């Protein structure tokens, strides 16, 4: 699985990391973001909604899975 | 980022939801009330009686403005103090009926802190537009052991007006008193009846800071959570700032006289901000209900933008706004309101207008904003 490690980085940096990585993620694949900023739990699903990507869920604390749809 | 950009022609204060500039009537009344308002209105001498007359007149003015009885109105030292007194006193008065405080997820932090101190509370969520989930509210208030319910009249962060009338109906059916935090509505928009306790804050309507308002309707059991000798009637903790109270009352009357006209004017400016920001700033989310909203307040979030950087950049251009982003909060947590709605919390800006805000202020803000956002994104490599 593709992983973006944004631990120790404050929002909006984890979202910027995710957005930068997205073009290299094949459509249909899941990317996992690791982030310990408390805003990530809210802002990663919000980013998915705004950008038309799928928020798969949070498999563990500080981990967020996003599927590229387009 | 371009820090050398020319400062906009004139600064514009667009943070009225925190504190509105002092209304000219408030300034006038404040100066006049300093003459007699220094004395203690509870003392039995001539100076005390003059102060007492000022307090009675101010109370009557506010009661008249809100359509309540004078003996239902109490002035406290701030909106926060009023919210604490409403929640804790409302709960204490209902201790025999139960312990649970039901409240929306988007209450002001003053209400949430009081709820946390109390310890037994149940939260009701909101939708993506920040509007209360009424079905969940009905279920929550009709549950066992509910002592009090609390609902903000309109969100202080996103402006969405709450279904107060329907929420009050559900409370009435369950026999639970409703507390409405009307800090953002009083002076701007009417608050539907049906509540038992209401609070407001004078600095939000153009009155001076340091004046809060608590209204406890007749028949509502309220018990003081503070040390004091009169447990059944709210009283300020210590001496009241009487000149400020007089100014608050006078300005409320003045503000209400022009409220409808101002609401139409400001609401049109907010519509313009909502439409222009969505059209000129890429990757932006304008949040809150576009129609069922306060006339003077609008919030949006910009992807990939640091909220604190945005506030500072706008300030350098002469624009005062506020933000619900975590980097601007003392807690370093994102706004609980934006979280409850599930909308983007970073890059957040709240713009709130007042009677001094002109069309030109708004247009200058809208002209500067896209470049400011683009500059911050560029610096972040986006």
PDB file of N, CA, C and O in Angstrom, chain A:
ATOM      1  N   UNK A   1       0.836  -1.211   0.000  1.00  0.00           N
ATOM      2  CA  UNK A   1       0.000   0.000   0.000  1.00  0.00           C
ATOM      3  C   UNK A   1       0.866   1.255   0.000  1.00  0.00           C
ATOM      4  O   UNK A   1       1.927   1.289   0.647  1.00  0.00           O
ATOM      5  N   UNK A   2       0.412   2.239  -0.752  1.00  0.00           N
ATOM      6  CA  UNK A   2       1.147   3.507  -0.804  1.00  0.00           C
ATOM      7  C   UNK A   2       0.943   4.242   0.519  1.00  0.00           C
ATOM      8  O   UNK A   2      -0.185   4.321   1.016  1.00  0.00           O
ATOM      9  N   UNK A   3       2.023   4.757   1.078  1.00  0.00           N
ATOM     10  CA  UNK A   3       1.914   5.407   2.372  1.00  0.00           C
ATOM     11  C   UNK A   3       2.485   6.821   2.300  1.00  0.00           C
ATOM     12  O   UNK A   3       3.501   7.064   1.665  1.00  0.00           O
ATOM     13  N   UNK A   4       1.754   7.730   2.930  1.00  0.00           N
ATOM     14  CA  UNK A   4       2.249   9.100   3.052  1.00  0.00           C
ATOM     15  C   UNK A   4       2.479   9.351   4.536  1.00  0.00           C
ATOM     16  O   UNK A   4       1.543   9.294   5.322  1.00  0.00           O
ATOM     17  N   UNK A   5       3.720   9.585   4.913  1.00  0.00           N
ATOM     18  CA  UNK A   5       4.018   9.762   6.335  1.00  0.00           C
ATOM     19  C   UNK A   5       4.088  11.254   6.672  1.00  0.00           C
ATOM     20  O   UNK A   5       5.068  11.920   6.366  1.00  0.00           O
ATOM     21  N   UNK A   6       3.025  11.731   7.301  1.00  0.00           N
ATOM     22  CA  UNK A   6       2.972  13.158   7.666  1.00  0.00           C
ATOM     23  C   UNK A   6       3.024  13.330   9.173  1.00  0.00           C
ATOM     24  O   UNK A   6       2.570  14.352   9.701  1.00  0.00           O
ATOM     25  N   UNK A   7       3.539  12.332   9.858  1.00  0.00           N
ATOM     26  CA  UNK A   7       3.602  12.438  11.318  1.00  0.00           C
ATOM     27  C   UNK A   7       4.532  13.580  11.720  1.00  0.00           C
ATOM     28  O   UNK A   7       5.596  13.765  11.095  1.00  0.00           O
ATOM     29  N   UNK A   8       4.098  14.323  12.719  1.00  0.00           N
ATOM     30  CA  UNK A   8       4.894  15.464  13.170  1.00  0.00           C
ATOM     31  C   UNK A   8       4.665  16.718  12.356  1.00  0.00           C
ATOM     32  O   UNK A   8       5.254  17.760  12.631  1.00  0.00           O
ATOM     33  N   UNK A   9       3.823  16.622  11.339  1.00  0.00           N
ATOM     34  CA  UNK A   9       3.544  17.803  10.502  1.00  0.00           C
ATOM     35  C   UNK A   9       2.157  18.343  10.817  1.00  0.00           C
ATOM     36  O   UNK A   9       1.195  17.601  10.884  1.00  0.00           O
ATOM     37  N   UNK A  10       2.082  19.656  11.008  1.00  0.00           N
ATOM     38  CA  UNK A  10       0.821  20.290  11.410  1.00  0.00           C
ATOM     39  C   UNK A  10      -0.054  20.585  10.200  1.00  0.00           C
ATOM     40  O   UNK A  10       0.447  20.839   9.107  1.00  0.00           O
ATOM     41  N   UNK A  11      -1.373  20.568  10.421  1.00  0.00           N
ATOM     42  CA  UNK A  11      -2.311  20.897   9.358  1.00  0.00           C
ATOM     43  C   UNK A  11      -2.065  22.331   8.888  1.00  0.00           C
ATOM     44  O   UNK A  11      -1.784  23.188   9.720  1.00  0.00           O
ATOM     45  N   UNK A  12      -2.120  22.608   7.583  1.00  0.00           N
ATOM     46  CA  UNK A  12      -2.640  21.736   6.515  1.00  0.00           C
ATOM     47  C   UNK A  12      -1.596  20.851   5.848  1.00  0.00           C
ATOM     48  O   UNK A  12      -1.873  20.274   4.790  1.00  0.00           O
ATOM     49  N   UNK A  13      -0.392  20.696   6.431  1.00  0.00           N
ATOM     50  CA  UNK A  13       0.673  19.960   5.728  1.00  0.00           C
ATOM     51  C   UNK A  13       0.298  18.511   5.369  1.00  0.00           C
ATOM     52  O   UNK A  13       0.586  18.078   4.251  1.00  0.00           O
ATOM     53  N   UNK A  14      -0.366  17.735   6.272  1.00  0.00           N
ATOM     54  CA  UNK A  14      -0.735  16.374   5.865  1.00  0.00           C
ATOM     55  C   UNK A  14      -1.638  16.354   4.626  1.00  0.00           C
ATOM     56  O   UNK A  14      -1.521  15.454   3.782  1.00  0.00           O
ATOM     57  N   UNK A  15      -2.525  17.354   4.505  1.00  0.00           N
ATOM     58  CA  UNK A  15      -3.432  17.414   3.347  1.00  0.00           C
ATOM     59  C   UNK A  15      -2.638  17.781   2.094  1.00  0.00           C
ATOM     60  O   UNK A  15      -2.901  17.277   1.005  1.00  0.00           O
ATOM     61  N   UNK A  16      -1.662  18.676   2.259  1.00  0.00           N
ATOM     62  CA  UNK A  16      -0.799  19.048   1.134  1.00  0.00           C
ATOM     63  C   UNK A  16       0.014  17.830   0.692  1.00  0.00           C
ATOM     64  O   UNK A  16       0.132  17.540  -0.508  1.00  0.00           O
ATOM     65  N   UNK A  17       0.539  17.063   1.665  1.00  0.00           N
ATOM     66  CA  UNK A  17       1.299  15.848   1.339  1.00  0.00           C
ATOM     67  C   UNK A  17       0.434  14.872   0.537  1.00  0.00           C
ATOM     68  O   UNK A  17       0.891  14.291  -0.458  1.00  0.00           O
ATOM     69  N   UNK A  18      -0.797  14.698   0.995  1.00  0.00           N
ATOM     70  CA  UNK A  18      -1.718  13.779   0.320  1.00  0.00           C
ATOM     71  C   UNK A  18      -2.008  14.253  -1.103  1.00  0.00           C
ATOM     72  O   UNK A  18      -1.940  13.468  -2.061  1.00  0.00           O
ATOM     73  N   UNK A  19      -2.318  15.541  -1.241  1.00  0.00           N
ATOM     74  CA  UNK A  19      -2.666  16.081  -2.564  1.00  0.00           C
ATOM     75  C   UNK A  19      -1.489  15.969  -3.530  1.00  0.00           C
ATOM     76  O   UNK A  19      -1.669  15.681  -4.717  1.00  0.00           O
ATOM     77  N   UNK A  20      -0.279  16.158  -3.022  1.00  0.00           N
ATOM     78  CA  UNK A  20       0.912  16.067  -3.878  1.00  0.00           C
ATOM     79  C   UNK A  20       1.165  14.643  -4.341  1.00  0.00           C
ATOM     80  O   UNK A  20       1.635  14.414  -5.442  1.00  0.00           O
ATOM     81  N   UNK A  21       0.835  13.694  -3.453  1.00  0.00           N
ATOM     82  CA  UNK A  21       1.104  12.297  -3.760  1.00  0.00           C
ATOM     83  C   UNK A  21       0.071  11.719  -4.727  1.00  0.00           C
ATOM     84  O   UNK A  21       0.340  10.768  -5.460  1.00  0.00           O
ATOM     85  N   UNK A  22      -1.127  12.293  -4.724  1.00  0.00           N
ATOM     86  CA  UNK A  22      -2.270  11.723  -5.443  1.00  0.00           C
ATOM     87  C   UNK A  22      -2.004  11.423  -6.926  1.00  0.00           C
ATOM     88  O   UNK A  22      -2.391  10.362  -7.404  1.00  0.00           O
ATOM     89  N   UNK A  23      -1.339  12.330  -7.678  1.00  0.00           N
ATOM     90  CA  UNK A  23      -1.139  12.053  -9.106  1.00  0.00           C
ATOM     91  C   UNK A  23      -0.379  10.755  -9.358  1.00  0.00           C
ATOM     92  O   UNK A  23      -0.568  10.122 -10.413  1.00  0.00           O
ATOM     93  N   UNK A  24       0.451  10.309  -8.413  1.00  0.00           N
ATOM     94  CA  UNK A  24       1.225   9.081  -8.642  1.00  0.00           C
ATOM     95  C   UNK A  24       0.495   7.839  -8.139  1.00  0.00           C
ATOM     96  O   UNK A  24       1.010   6.738  -8.202  1.00  0.00           O
ATOM     97  N   UNK A  25      -0.725   8.032  -7.619  1.00  0.00           N
ATOM     98  CA  UNK A  25      -1.523   6.897  -7.142  1.00  0.00           C
ATOM     99  C   UNK A  25      -2.417   6.422  -8.287  1.00  0.00           C
ATOM    100  O   UNK A  25      -3.163   7.222  -8.860  1.00  0.00           O
ATOM    101  N   UNK A  26      -2.340   5.130  -8.666  1.00  0.00           N
ATOM    102  CA  UNK A  26      -3.227   4.650  -9.739  1.00  0.00           C
ATOM    103  C   UNK A  26      -4.701   4.744  -9.332  1.00  0.00           C
ATOM    104  O   UNK A  26      -5.023   4.545  -8.152  1.00  0.00           O
ATOM    105  N   UNK A  27      -5.569   5.056 -10.294  1.00  0.00           N
ATOM    106  CA  UNK A  27      -7.001   5.143 -10.015  1.00  0.00           C
ATOM    107  C   UNK A  27      -7.481   3.793  -9.475  1.00  0.00           C
ATOM    108  O   UNK A  27      -7.126   2.747 -10.012  1.00  0.00           O
ATOM    109  N   UNK A  28      -8.228   3.836  -8.367  1.00  0.00           N
ATOM    110  CA  UNK A  28      -8.710   2.604  -7.744  1.00  0.00           C
ATOM    111  C   UNK A  28      -7.843   2.146  -6.581  1.00  0.00           C
ATOM    112  O   UNK A  28      -8.276   1.358  -5.756  1.00  0.00           O
ATOM    113  N   UNK A  29      -6.634   2.676  -6.504  1.00  0.00           N
ATOM    114  CA  UNK A  29      -5.722   2.289  -5.417  1.00  0.00           C
ATOM    115  C   UNK A  29      -6.001   3.082  -4.139  1.00  0.00           C
ATOM    116  O   UNK A  29      -6.584   4.162  -4.182  1.00  0.00           O
ATOM    117  N   UNK A  30      -5.547   2.520  -3.018  1.00  0.00           N
ATOM    118  CA  UNK A  30      -5.727   3.193  -1.729  1.00  0.00           C
ATOM    119  C   UNK A  30      -4.384   3.739  -1.245  1.00  0.00           C
ATOM    120  O   UNK A  30      -3.361   3.059  -1.344  1.00  0.00           O
ATOM    121  N   UNK A  31      -4.415   4.965  -0.783  1.00  0.00           N
ATOM    122  CA  UNK A  31      -3.226   5.550  -0.180  1.00  0.00           C
ATOM    123  C   UNK A  31      -3.510   5.751   1.300  1.00  0.00           C
ATOM    124  O   UNK A  31      -4.611   6.146   1.687  1.00  0.00           O
ATOM    125  N   UNK A  32      -2.514   5.409   2.130  1.00  0.00           N
ATOM    126  CA  UNK A  32      -2.695   5.570   3.582  1.00  0.00           C
ATOM    127  C   UNK A  32      -1.881   6.781   4.062  1.00  0.00           C
ATOM    128  O   UNK A  32      -0.680   6.853   3.812  1.00  0.00           O
ATOM    129  N   UNK A  33      -2.584   7.691   4.742  1.00  0.00           N
ATOM    130  CA  UNK A  33      -1.905   8.861   5.300  1.00  0.00           C
ATOM    131  C   UNK A  33      -1.688   8.624   6.788  1.00  0.00           C
ATOM    132  O   UNK A  33      -2.629   8.281   7.507  1.00  0.00           O
ATOM    133  N   UNK A  34      -0.459   8.794   7.231  1.00  0.00           N
ATOM    134  CA  UNK A  34      -0.168   8.735   8.664  1.00  0.00           C
ATOM    135  C   UNK A  34      -0.001  10.177   9.141  1.00  0.00           C
ATOM    136  O   UNK A  34       0.842  10.910   8.632  1.00  0.00           O
ATOM    137  N   UNK A  35      -0.854  10.576  10.091  1.00  0.00           N
ATOM    138  CA  UNK A  35      -0.804  11.970  10.568  1.00  0.00           C
ATOM    139  C   UNK A  35      -1.222  12.021  12.023  1.00  0.00           C
ATOM    140  O   UNK A  35      -2.191  11.365  12.419  1.00  0.00           O
ATOM    141  N   UNK A  36      -0.490  12.783  12.821  1.00  0.00           N
ATOM    142  CA  UNK A  36      -0.862  12.890  14.235  1.00  0.00           C
ATOM    143  C   UNK A  36      -1.447  14.256  14.588  1.00  0.00           C
ATOM    144  O   UNK A  36      -1.798  14.511  15.729  1.00  0.00           O
ATOM    145  N   UNK A  37      -1.580  15.140  13.604  1.00  0.00           N
ATOM    146  CA  UNK A  37      -2.262  16.421  13.883  1.00  0.00           C
ATOM    147  C   UNK A  37      -3.749  16.125  14.083  1.00  0.00           C
ATOM    148  O   UNK A  37      -4.361  15.434  13.266  1.00  0.00           O
ATOM    149  N   UNK A  38      -4.353  16.672  15.167  1.00  0.00           N
ATOM    150  CA  UNK A  38      -5.770  16.347  15.434  1.00  0.00           C
ATOM    151  C   UNK A  38      -6.724  16.800  14.328  1.00  0.00           C
ATOM    152  O   UNK A  38      -7.826  16.258  14.206  1.00  0.00           O
ATOM    153  N   UNK A  39      -6.326  17.762  13.498  1.00  0.00           N
ATOM    154  CA  UNK A  39      -7.220  18.230  12.439  1.00  0.00           C
ATOM    155  C   UNK A  39      -7.300  17.256  11.269  1.00  0.00           C
ATOM    156  O   UNK A  39      -8.239  17.315  10.474  1.00  0.00           O
ATOM    157  N   UNK A  40      -6.338  16.333  11.168  1.00  0.00           N
ATOM    158  CA  UNK A  40      -6.315  15.413  10.027  1.00  0.00           C
ATOM    159  C   UNK A  40      -7.564  14.535   9.988  1.00  0.00           C
ATOM    160  O   UNK A  40      -8.113  14.268   8.915  1.00  0.00           O
ATOM    161  N   UNK A  41      -8.036  14.100  11.142  1.00  0.00           N
ATOM    162  CA  UNK A  41      -9.202  13.220  11.210  1.00  0.00           C
ATOM    163  C   UNK A  41     -10.425  13.870  10.577  1.00  0.00           C
ATOM    164  O   UNK A  41     -11.294  13.210  10.020  1.00  0.00           O
ATOM    165  N   UNK A  42     -10.493  15.185  10.660  1.00  0.00           N
ATOM    166  CA  UNK A  42     -11.606  15.921  10.060  1.00  0.00           C
ATOM    167  C   UNK A  42     -11.286  16.334   8.630  1.00  0.00           C
ATOM    168  O   UNK A  42     -12.133  16.249   7.737  1.00  0.00           O
ATOM    169  N   UNK A  43     -10.066  16.781   8.400  1.00  0.00           N
ATOM    170  CA  UNK A  43      -9.756  17.412   7.120  1.00  0.00           C
ATOM    171  C   UNK A  43      -9.490  16.425   5.985  1.00  0.00           C
ATOM    172  O   UNK A  43      -9.701  16.762   4.816  1.00  0.00           O
ATOM    173  N   UNK A  44      -9.045  15.207   6.296  1.00  0.00           N
ATOM    174  CA  UNK A  44      -8.831  14.233   5.215  1.00  0.00           C
ATOM    175  C   UNK A  44     -10.179  13.808   4.601  1.00  0.00           C
ATOM    176  O   UNK A  44     -10.338  13.876   3.383  1.00  0.00           O
ATOM    177  N   UNK A  45     -11.190  13.423   5.395  1.00  0.00           N
ATOM    178  CA  UNK A  45     -12.507  13.153   4.783  1.00  0.00           C
ATOM    179  C   UNK A  45     -13.088  14.379   4.059  1.00  0.00           C
ATOM    180  O   UNK A  45     -13.699  14.237   3.001  1.00  0.00           O
ATOM    181  N   UNK A  46     -12.875  15.575   4.621  1.00  0.00           N
ATOM    182  CA  UNK A  46     -13.401  16.791   3.972  1.00  0.00           C
ATOM    183  C   UNK A  46     -12.707  17.019   2.633  1.00  0.00           C
ATOM    184  O   UNK A  46     -13.347  17.389   1.640  1.00  0.00           O
ATOM    185  N   UNK A  47     -11.395  16.758   2.583  1.00  0.00           N
ATOM    186  CA  UNK A  47     -10.650  16.895   1.323  1.00  0.00           C
ATOM    187  C   UNK A  47     -11.210  15.926   0.284  1.00  0.00           C
ATOM    188  O   UNK A  47     -11.418  16.294  -0.873  1.00  0.00           O
ATOM    189  N   UNK A  48     -11.465  14.681   0.712  1.00  0.00           N
ATOM    190  CA  UNK A  48     -12.004  13.663  -0.205  1.00  0.00           C
ATOM    191  C   UNK A  48     -13.339  14.122  -0.792  1.00  0.00           C
ATOM    192  O   UNK A  48     -13.584  13.986  -1.995  1.00  0.00           O
ATOM    193  N   UNK A  49     -14.191  14.669   0.060  1.00  0.00           N
ATOM    194  CA  UNK A  49     -15.502  15.144  -0.397  1.00  0.00           C
ATOM    195  C   UNK A  49     -15.335  16.273  -1.414  1.00  0.00           C
ATOM    196  O   UNK A  49     -16.002  16.309  -2.449  1.00  0.00           O
ATOM    197  N   UNK A  50     -14.429  17.216  -1.107  1.00  0.00           N
ATOM    198  CA  UNK A  50     -14.238  18.361  -2.003  1.00  0.00           C
ATOM    199  C   UNK A  50     -13.603  17.961  -3.320  1.00  0.00           C
ATOM    200  O   UNK A  50     -13.893  18.546  -4.364  1.00  0.00           O
ATOM    201  N   UNK A  51     -12.716  16.953  -3.301  1.00  0.00           N
ATOM    202  CA  UNK A  51     -11.958  16.592  -4.494  1.00  0.00           C
ATOM    203  C   UNK A  51     -12.513  15.356  -5.182  1.00  0.00           C
ATOM    204  O   UNK A  51     -11.895  14.846  -6.126  1.00  0.00           O
ATOM    205  N   UNK A  52     -13.664  14.847  -4.724  1.00  0.00           N
ATOM    206  CA  UNK A  52     -14.293  13.714  -5.394  1.00  0.00           C
ATOM    207  C   UNK A  52     -13.522  12.408  -5.243  1.00  0.00           C
ATOM    208  O   UNK A  52     -13.548  11.559  -6.139  1.00  0.00           O
ATOM    209  N   UNK A  53     -12.799  12.235  -4.129  1.00  0.00           N
ATOM    210  CA  UNK A  53     -12.107  10.975  -3.859  1.00  0.00           C
ATOM    211  C   UNK A  53     -12.848  10.248  -2.736  1.00  0.00           C
ATOM    212  O   UNK A  53     -13.695  10.843  -2.075  1.00  0.00           O
ATOM    213  N   UNK A  54     -12.525   8.960  -2.549  1.00  0.00           N
ATOM    214  CA  UNK A  54     -13.262   8.180  -1.551  1.00  0.00           C
ATOM    215  C   UNK A  54     -12.479   8.081  -0.243  1.00  0.00           C
ATOM    216  O   UNK A  54     -11.325   7.640  -0.237  1.00  0.00           O
ATOM    217  N   UNK A  55     -13.120   8.481   0.842  1.00  0.00           N
ATOM    218  CA  UNK A  55     -12.513   8.283   2.150  1.00  0.00           C
ATOM    219  C   UNK A  55     -12.902   6.897   2.623  1.00  0.00           C
ATOM    220  O   UNK A  55     -14.078   6.613   2.862  1.00  0.00           O
ATOM    221  N   UNK A  56     -11.928   6.006   2.743  1.00  0.00           N
ATOM    222  CA  UNK A  56     -12.213   4.610   3.072  1.00  0.00           C
ATOM    223  C   UNK A  56     -12.421   4.444   4.580  1.00  0.00           C
ATOM    224  O   UNK A  56     -13.273   3.682   5.022  1.00  0.00           O
ATOM    225  N   UNK A  57     -11.643   5.167   5.364  1.00  0.00           N
ATOM    226  CA  UNK A  57     -11.807   5.077   6.810  1.00  0.00           C
ATOM    227  C   UNK A  57     -10.470   5.169   7.521  1.00  0.00           C
ATOM    228  O   UNK A  57      -9.429   5.381   6.895  1.00  0.00           O
ATOM    229  N   UNK A  58     -10.548   5.043   8.840  1.00  0.00           N
ATOM    230  CA  UNK A  58      -9.347   5.129   9.667  1.00  0.00           C
ATOM    231  C   UNK A  58      -9.106   3.763  10.317  1.00  0.00           C
ATOM    232  O   UNK A  58      -9.774   3.406  11.275  1.00  0.00           O
ATOM    233  N   UNK A  59      -8.157   2.967   9.768  1.00  0.00           N
ATOM    234  CA  UNK A  59      -7.932   1.605  10.284  1.00  0.00           C
ATOM    235  C   UNK A  59      -7.299   1.609  11.668  1.00  0.00           C
ATOM    236  O   UNK A  59      -7.431   0.637  12.409  1.00  0.00           O
ATOM    237  N   UNK A  60      -6.617   2.686  12.013  1.00  0.00           N
ATOM    238  CA  UNK A  60      -5.982   2.790  13.334  1.00  0.00           C
ATOM    239  C   UNK A  60      -5.834   4.262  13.653  1.00  0.00           C
ATOM    240  O   UNK A  60      -5.960   5.107  12.768  1.00  0.00           O
ATOM    241  N   UNK A  61      -5.576   4.577  14.924  1.00  0.00           N
ATOM    242  CA  UNK A  61      -5.427   5.969  15.294  1.00  0.00           C
ATOM    243  C   UNK A  61      -4.270   6.598  14.516  1.00  0.00           C
ATOM    244  O   UNK A  61      -3.181   6.020  14.425  1.00  0.00           O
ATOM    245  N   UNK A  62      -4.531   7.735  13.914  1.00  0.00           N
ATOM    246  CA  UNK A  62      -3.477   8.428  13.178  1.00  0.00           C
ATOM    247  C   UNK A  62      -3.235   7.881  11.785  1.00  0.00           C
ATOM    248  O   UNK A  62      -2.261   8.245  11.136  1.00  0.00           O
ATOM    249  N   UNK A  63      -4.102   6.967  11.300  1.00  0.00           N
ATOM    250  CA  UNK A  63      -3.975   6.425   9.938  1.00  0.00           C
ATOM    251  C   UNK A  63      -5.289   6.630   9.191  1.00  0.00           C
ATOM    252  O   UNK A  63      -6.370   6.382   9.747  1.00  0.00           O
ATOM    253  N   UNK A  64      -5.197   7.091   7.961  1.00  0.00           N
ATOM    254  CA  UNK A  64      -6.395   7.418   7.181  1.00  0.00           C
ATOM    255  C   UNK A  64      -6.229   6.892   5.764  1.00  0.00           C
ATOM    256  O   UNK A  64      -5.231   7.199   5.104  1.00  0.00           O
ATOM    257  N   UNK A  65      -7.213   6.093   5.300  1.00  0.00           N
ATOM    258  CA  UNK A  65      -7.128   5.492   3.971  1.00  0.00           C
ATOM    259  C   UNK A  65      -8.010   6.243   2.982  1.00  0.00           C
ATOM    260  O   UNK A  65      -9.178   6.524   3.252  1.00  0.00           O
ATOM    261  N   UNK A  66      -7.430   6.551   1.832  1.00  0.00           N
ATOM    262  CA  UNK A  66      -8.129   7.281   0.775  1.00  0.00           C
ATOM    263  C   UNK A  66      -7.987   6.512  -0.531  1.00  0.00           C
ATOM    264  O   UNK A  66      -6.872   6.126  -0.908  1.00  0.00           O
ATOM    265  N   UNK A  67      -9.109   6.284  -1.225  1.00  0.00           N
ATOM    266  CA  UNK A  67      -9.044   5.618  -2.533  1.00  0.00           C
ATOM    267  C   UNK A  67      -9.156   6.655  -3.642  1.00  0.00           C
ATOM    268  O   UNK A  67     -10.034   7.508  -3.610  1.00  0.00           O
ATOM    269  N   UNK A  68      -8.252   6.564  -4.596  1.00  0.00           N
ATOM    270  CA  UNK A  68      -8.318   7.486  -5.734  1.00  0.00           C
ATOM    271  C   UNK A  68      -9.420   7.036  -6.678  1.00  0.00           C
ATOM    272  O   UNK A  68      -9.411   5.907  -7.163  1.00  0.00           O
ATOM    273  N   UNK A  69     -10.364   7.928  -6.944  1.00  0.00           N
ATOM    274  CA  UNK A  69     -11.490   7.599  -7.822  1.00  0.00           C
ATOM    275  C   UNK A  69     -11.308   8.211  -9.207  1.00  0.00           C
ATOM    276  O   UNK A  69     -11.873   7.737 -10.176  1.00  0.00           O
ATOM    277  N   UNK A  70     -10.565   9.299  -9.276  1.00  0.00           N
ATOM    278  CA  UNK A  70     -10.414   9.966 -10.581  1.00  0.00           C
ATOM    279  C   UNK A  70      -9.051  10.630 -10.643  1.00  0.00           C
ATOM    280  O   UNK A  70      -8.410  10.845  -9.621  1.00  0.00           O
TER     281      UNK A  70
END
